[in-house]
Amino acid sequence: MKKVVLIKGDGIGKEISDSVIKIFEACQVPIEWDIKEAGLECYEKYGTPLPEETLNAIRQHKVALKGPTTTPIGTGHKSVNVTIRKSLELFANVRPSKTLPGINTRFGNIDIVVIRENIEDTYGAIENMQTPDVAQTLRIITKQGSFMIHSFAFEYTKKNNRKKLTCVHKANIQKMSDGLFLQTFREVAQKYPEIQADDIIVDNLCMQLVTHPEKFDVLVLPNIFGDIVSDLCAGLVGGLGLAPSGNIGKNLAVFEAVHGSAPDIAGKNLANPTAFILSSIMMLKHIGMKNYAQKIEQALFNTLKAGIFTKDLGGNYSTTEFTDHIIKELNKLQTYIEIVNKEHESKVEFFDPPKPTPSSIWKIVGLDLFVEWNEVDKLPELPEKEGKLELKMISNRGTRIYPPPVPEILMVNWYRCRYLANEELELKEIVEFLKNVTEKGIKWMHVEVLRKQDNKEMFSKAQGE
Ligand code: NAI
């Protein structure tokens, strides 16, 4: 018996978990559940939403099926999902969206796989209040993280006999972060000449997905775009109740439905367990139990084809009635079906990321000083020159306001003030500069050292520069 961790989670988590438990029993899947806790209820009981014991069980058994967990909005504990993905380095989130039998949607025959980077981007939750009025989130994209997700995406595309992999980005605006994501994609693509590798800007992708979804095959995206686009794709095939996913790392994997804990219908026996069942099918394929996966998939498809739907899909069946119908269909399938459909093979070959590139060839050329200034009808009073550093630009909310002309924009009390030198600086000169401006009473809360590699600037320009 293979041991698998089961986290039932919150809200509808228990109902949909019980559905999977019953189906696996009926199918005699050789799995023993190691049931562990996580989520809001767990937090209320033990003061932590994700006990170390739960993480250790995943480390031990290598695979888990996870129900939805509630994350308080704005305040409260951190998201259990994000913590699991980060603690266990589950860097790839695979979200297939495929038209299901019996489900009527605007488009037939959709078959898209979204591969979302799962660790980086804004999900580091590196956030600070810069002033009482200005919040900042850092968006982190790394060469190594991009290499890992693109390598995974190409291997997945190859292993599943897919033809095309599209990199989704916003490199026209975020030239550095999305630029690095795209550049790494192009580098990894060199190793896969048999796969058609192209790229698209995320807004254009969204428009094309809702007009010509058949154009797309496998998509690879930075974390936040992947989060949004995968829900869009789920909508294309009938909604969140039908969208499964797998969080994959080098040695560990956690499978879960894309939807949340649905507090509005929790405890009412109304939840659609399909997405969770599909996630459990992905999990079975991942651990090599493909014939059981195939059998459960067939029974689920036969149920949907027969028009047996839960309320979210316009039907009258409760969660338990829907589950019982799948079990009836399972019992009709006498023998295991031969594996013909190898799709969603998430176990792929992994490659080591590139070693860190030292920045020793970069020269320090200046700094961006982020300053609080509350007289909105007046520019901040700053020295034009301080040591070797000259004030070259001030921006407010990313728009250049100095040197003049000052555009008519809404100003807030947070200014980015760029000082540049004509020669290379040492770090201690930056420290000296900070000491001097602090003595002049300038209220700063953040500094960014600016560097250059030959003629290439390692920092971005303000809008209007
Ligand atoms: P949600 O996905 O829970 O619900 C959105 C809507 O879809 C609701 O009307 C709900 O009733 C419906 N719905 C979702 N799953 C369904 C299903 N299986 N059957 C029938 N209807 C279903 O999203 P929401 O309301 O934004 O989030 C609720 C909580 O879940 C939040 O605390 C959120 O942080 C958490 N969440 C957890 C996730 C996870 O653990 N993987 C993923 C997304 C959200």
mmCIF file of C-alpha atoms in Angstrom, residues 218-356:
data_model
loop_
_atom_site.group_PDB
_atom_site.id
_atom_site.type_symbol
_atom_site.label_atom_id
_atom_site.label_comp_id
_atom_site.label_asym_id
_atom_site.label_seq_id
_atom_site.Cartn_x
_atom_site.Cartn_y
_atom_site.Cartn_z
ATOM 1 C CA VAL A 218 0.814 24.580 -23.181
ATOM 2 C CA LEU A 219 1.357 27.971 -21.506
ATOM 3 C CA VAL A 220 4.150 28.857 -19.075
ATOM 4 C CA LEU A 221 3.688 31.967 -16.929
ATOM 5 C CA PRO A 222 5.135 33.865 -13.978
ATOM 6 C CA ASN A 223 3.226 33.226 -10.755
ATOM 7 C CA ILE A 224 0.651 36.031 -10.720
ATOM 8 C CA PHE A 225 -0.267 35.827 -14.411
ATOM 9 C CA GLY A 226 -0.500 32.037 -14.031
ATOM 10 C CA ASP A 227 -2.878 32.451 -11.108
ATOM 11 C CA ILE A 228 -5.222 34.684 -13.088
ATOM 12 C CA VAL A 229 -4.983 32.981 -16.488
ATOM 13 C CA SER A 230 -5.564 29.506 -15.049
ATOM 14 C CA ASP A 231 -8.886 30.663 -13.576
ATOM 15 C CA LEU A 232 -9.786 32.127 -16.963
ATOM 16 C CA CYS A 233 -8.992 28.752 -18.568
ATOM 17 C CA ALA A 234 -11.050 26.981 -15.886
ATOM 18 C CA GLY A 235 -13.945 29.239 -16.876
ATOM 19 C CA LEU A 236 -13.550 28.205 -20.515
ATOM 20 C CA VAL A 237 -14.186 24.551 -19.675
ATOM 21 C CA GLY A 238 -17.066 25.091 -17.272
ATOM 22 C CA GLY A 239 -15.838 26.709 -14.083
ATOM 23 C CA LEU A 240 -13.823 26.279 -10.936
ATOM 24 C CA GLY A 241 -15.688 23.155 -9.882
ATOM 25 C CA LEU A 242 -13.965 21.338 -12.766
ATOM 26 C CA ALA A 243 -10.358 22.560 -12.550
ATOM 27 C CA PRO A 244 -7.646 20.308 -11.049
ATOM 28 C CA SER A 245 -4.018 21.124 -10.365
ATOM 29 C CA GLY A 246 -0.708 19.685 -9.240
ATOM 30 C CA ASN A 247 2.101 21.473 -7.382
ATOM 31 C CA ILE A 248 5.246 19.722 -8.449
ATOM 32 C CA GLY A 249 8.779 19.868 -7.061
ATOM 33 C CA LYS A 250 11.867 17.761 -7.629
ATOM 34 C CA ASN A 251 10.862 15.015 -5.185
ATOM 35 C CA LEU A 252 7.498 16.044 -3.762
ATOM 36 C CA ALA A 253 4.063 16.786 -5.198
ATOM 37 C CA VAL A 254 0.814 18.162 -3.781
ATOM 38 C CA PHE A 255 -2.391 17.913 -5.810
ATOM 39 C CA GLU A 256 -5.386 20.156 -5.183
ATOM 40 C CA ALA A 257 -8.440 21.647 -6.862
ATOM 41 C CA VAL A 258 -7.993 25.188 -8.181
ATOM 42 C CA HIS A 259 -11.078 26.403 -6.305
ATOM 43 C CA GLY A 260 -11.185 27.546 -2.700
ATOM 44 C CA SER A 261 -13.133 26.500 0.393
ATOM 45 C CA ALA A 262 -16.438 27.929 -0.941
ATOM 46 C CA PRO A 263 -17.761 29.042 2.464
ATOM 47 C CA ASP A 264 -21.086 30.043 0.854
ATOM 48 C CA ILE A 265 -22.009 26.399 0.209
ATOM 49 C CA ALA A 266 -19.931 24.605 2.860
ATOM 50 C CA GLY A 267 -21.710 21.907 4.879
ATOM 51 C CA LYS A 268 -24.742 21.915 2.547
ATOM 52 C CA ASN A 269 -23.834 18.827 0.483
ATOM 53 C CA LEU A 270 -23.851 21.039 -2.627
ATOM 54 C CA ALA A 271 -20.152 21.090 -3.576
ATOM 55 C CA ASN A 272 -19.052 19.701 -6.894
ATOM 56 C CA PRO A 273 -16.233 17.239 -6.141
ATOM 57 C CA THR A 274 -15.169 16.949 -9.829
ATOM 58 C CA ALA A 275 -12.103 19.224 -9.602
ATOM 59 C CA PHE A 276 -10.881 17.378 -6.542
ATOM 60 C CA ILE A 277 -11.518 13.977 -8.150
ATOM 61 C CA LEU A 278 -9.634 15.161 -11.266
ATOM 62 C CA SER A 279 -6.779 16.292 -8.989
ATOM 63 C CA SER A 280 -6.717 12.839 -7.376
ATOM 64 C CA ILE A 281 -6.581 11.332 -10.896
ATOM 65 C CA MET A 282 -3.581 13.546 -11.711
ATOM 66 C CA MET A 283 -2.014 12.320 -8.486
ATOM 67 C CA LEU A 284 -2.585 8.651 -9.373
ATOM 68 C CA LYS A 285 -0.940 9.216 -12.760
ATOM 69 C CA HIS A 286 1.956 10.967 -11.033
ATOM 70 C CA ILE A 287 2.631 8.000 -8.731
ATOM 71 C CA GLY A 288 2.310 5.498 -11.549
ATOM 72 C CA MET A 289 -1.151 4.090 -10.707
ATOM 73 C CA LYS A 290 -2.378 4.863 -14.176
ATOM 74 C CA ASN A 291 -4.915 2.076 -14.573
ATOM 75 C CA TYR A 292 -6.779 3.170 -11.424
ATOM 76 C CA ALA A 293 -6.599 6.764 -12.657
ATOM 77 C CA GLN A 294 -8.043 5.713 -15.989
ATOM 78 C CA LYS A 295 -10.855 3.738 -14.403
ATOM 79 C CA ILE A 296 -11.939 6.560 -12.085
ATOM 80 C CA GLU A 297 -11.685 9.065 -14.947
ATOM 81 C CA GLN A 298 -13.904 6.874 -17.114
ATOM 82 C CA ALA A 299 -16.518 6.511 -14.353
ATOM 83 C CA LEU A 300 -16.477 10.291 -13.788
ATOM 84 C CA PHE A 301 -16.827 11.002 -17.517
ATOM 85 C CA ASN A 302 -19.697 8.502 -17.836
ATOM 86 C CA THR A 303 -21.450 10.241 -14.941
ATOM 87 C CA LEU A 304 -21.088 13.660 -16.551
ATOM 88 C CA LYS A 305 -22.136 12.286 -19.964
ATOM 89 C CA ALA A 306 -25.302 10.959 -18.330
ATOM 90 C CA GLY A 307 -26.152 14.529 -17.293
ATOM 91 C CA ILE A 308 -25.614 13.877 -13.567
ATOM 92 C CA PHE A 309 -24.636 17.354 -12.366
ATOM 93 C CA THR A 310 -24.285 19.181 -9.080
ATOM 94 C CA LYS A 311 -26.024 22.540 -8.628
ATOM 95 C CA ASP A 312 -23.117 24.681 -9.901
ATOM 96 C CA LEU A 313 -23.491 22.981 -13.296
ATOM 97 C CA GLY A 314 -27.270 23.387 -13.369
ATOM 98 C CA GLY A 315 -28.099 19.964 -11.896
ATOM 99 C CA ASN A 316 -29.977 18.787 -8.809
ATOM 100 C CA TYR A 317 -27.566 16.183 -7.484
ATOM 101 C CA SER A 318 -25.959 16.588 -4.086
ATOM 102 C CA THR A 319 -22.263 15.900 -3.501
ATOM 103 C CA THR A 320 -23.036 12.464 -2.065
ATOM 104 C CA GLU A 321 -25.530 11.539 -4.814
ATOM 105 C CA PHE A 322 -23.026 12.585 -7.469
ATOM 106 C CA THR A 323 -20.326 10.498 -5.753
ATOM 107 C CA ASP A 324 -22.608 7.479 -5.487
ATOM 108 C CA HIS A 325 -23.316 7.738 -9.200
ATOM 109 C CA ILE A 326 -19.595 7.646 -9.996
ATOM 110 C CA ILE A 327 -19.285 4.533 -7.820
ATOM 111 C CA LYS A 328 -22.172 2.931 -9.744
ATOM 112 C CA GLU A 329 -20.333 3.689 -12.991
ATOM 113 C CA LEU A 330 -17.105 2.299 -11.505
ATOM 114 C CA ASN A 331 -18.841 -0.954 -10.688
ATOM 115 C CA LYS A 332 -20.017 -1.207 -14.289
ATOM 116 C CA LEU A 333 -16.425 -1.042 -15.522
ATOM 117 C CA GLN A 334 -15.510 -4.687 -15.074
ATOM 118 C CA THR A 335 -11.871 -4.677 -16.077
ATOM 119 C CA TYR A 336 -9.161 -2.093 -15.948
ATOM 120 C CA ILE A 337 -8.925 -0.116 -19.125
ATOM 121 C CA GLU A 338 -5.647 -0.192 -20.986
ATOM 122 C CA ILE A 339 -3.762 3.074 -20.676
ATOM 123 C CA VAL A 340 -4.086 4.934 -23.932
ATOM 124 C CA ASN A 341 -4.171 8.436 -22.629
ATOM 125 C CA LYS A 342 -0.858 9.362 -21.004
ATOM 126 C CA GLU A 343 -1.726 13.006 -20.622
ATOM 127 C CA HIS A 344 -0.730 15.078 -17.622
ATOM 128 C CA GLU A 345 2.388 13.158 -16.851
ATOM 129 C CA SER A 346 3.797 15.487 -14.272
ATOM 130 C CA LYS A 347 6.811 13.354 -13.390
ATOM 131 C CA VAL A 348 9.505 14.747 -15.623
ATOM 132 C CA GLU A 349 13.263 14.932 -15.724
ATOM 133 C CA PHE A 350 14.715 17.785 -13.661
ATOM 134 C CA PHE A 351 17.842 19.750 -14.409
ATOM 135 C CA ASP A 352 20.038 21.718 -12.048
ATOM 136 C CA PRO A 353 19.652 25.481 -12.346
ATOM 137 C CA PRO A 354 22.580 27.629 -13.525
ATOM 138 C CA LYS A 355 25.100 28.677 -10.868
ATOM 139 C CA PRO A 356 24.782 32.246 -9.505
#
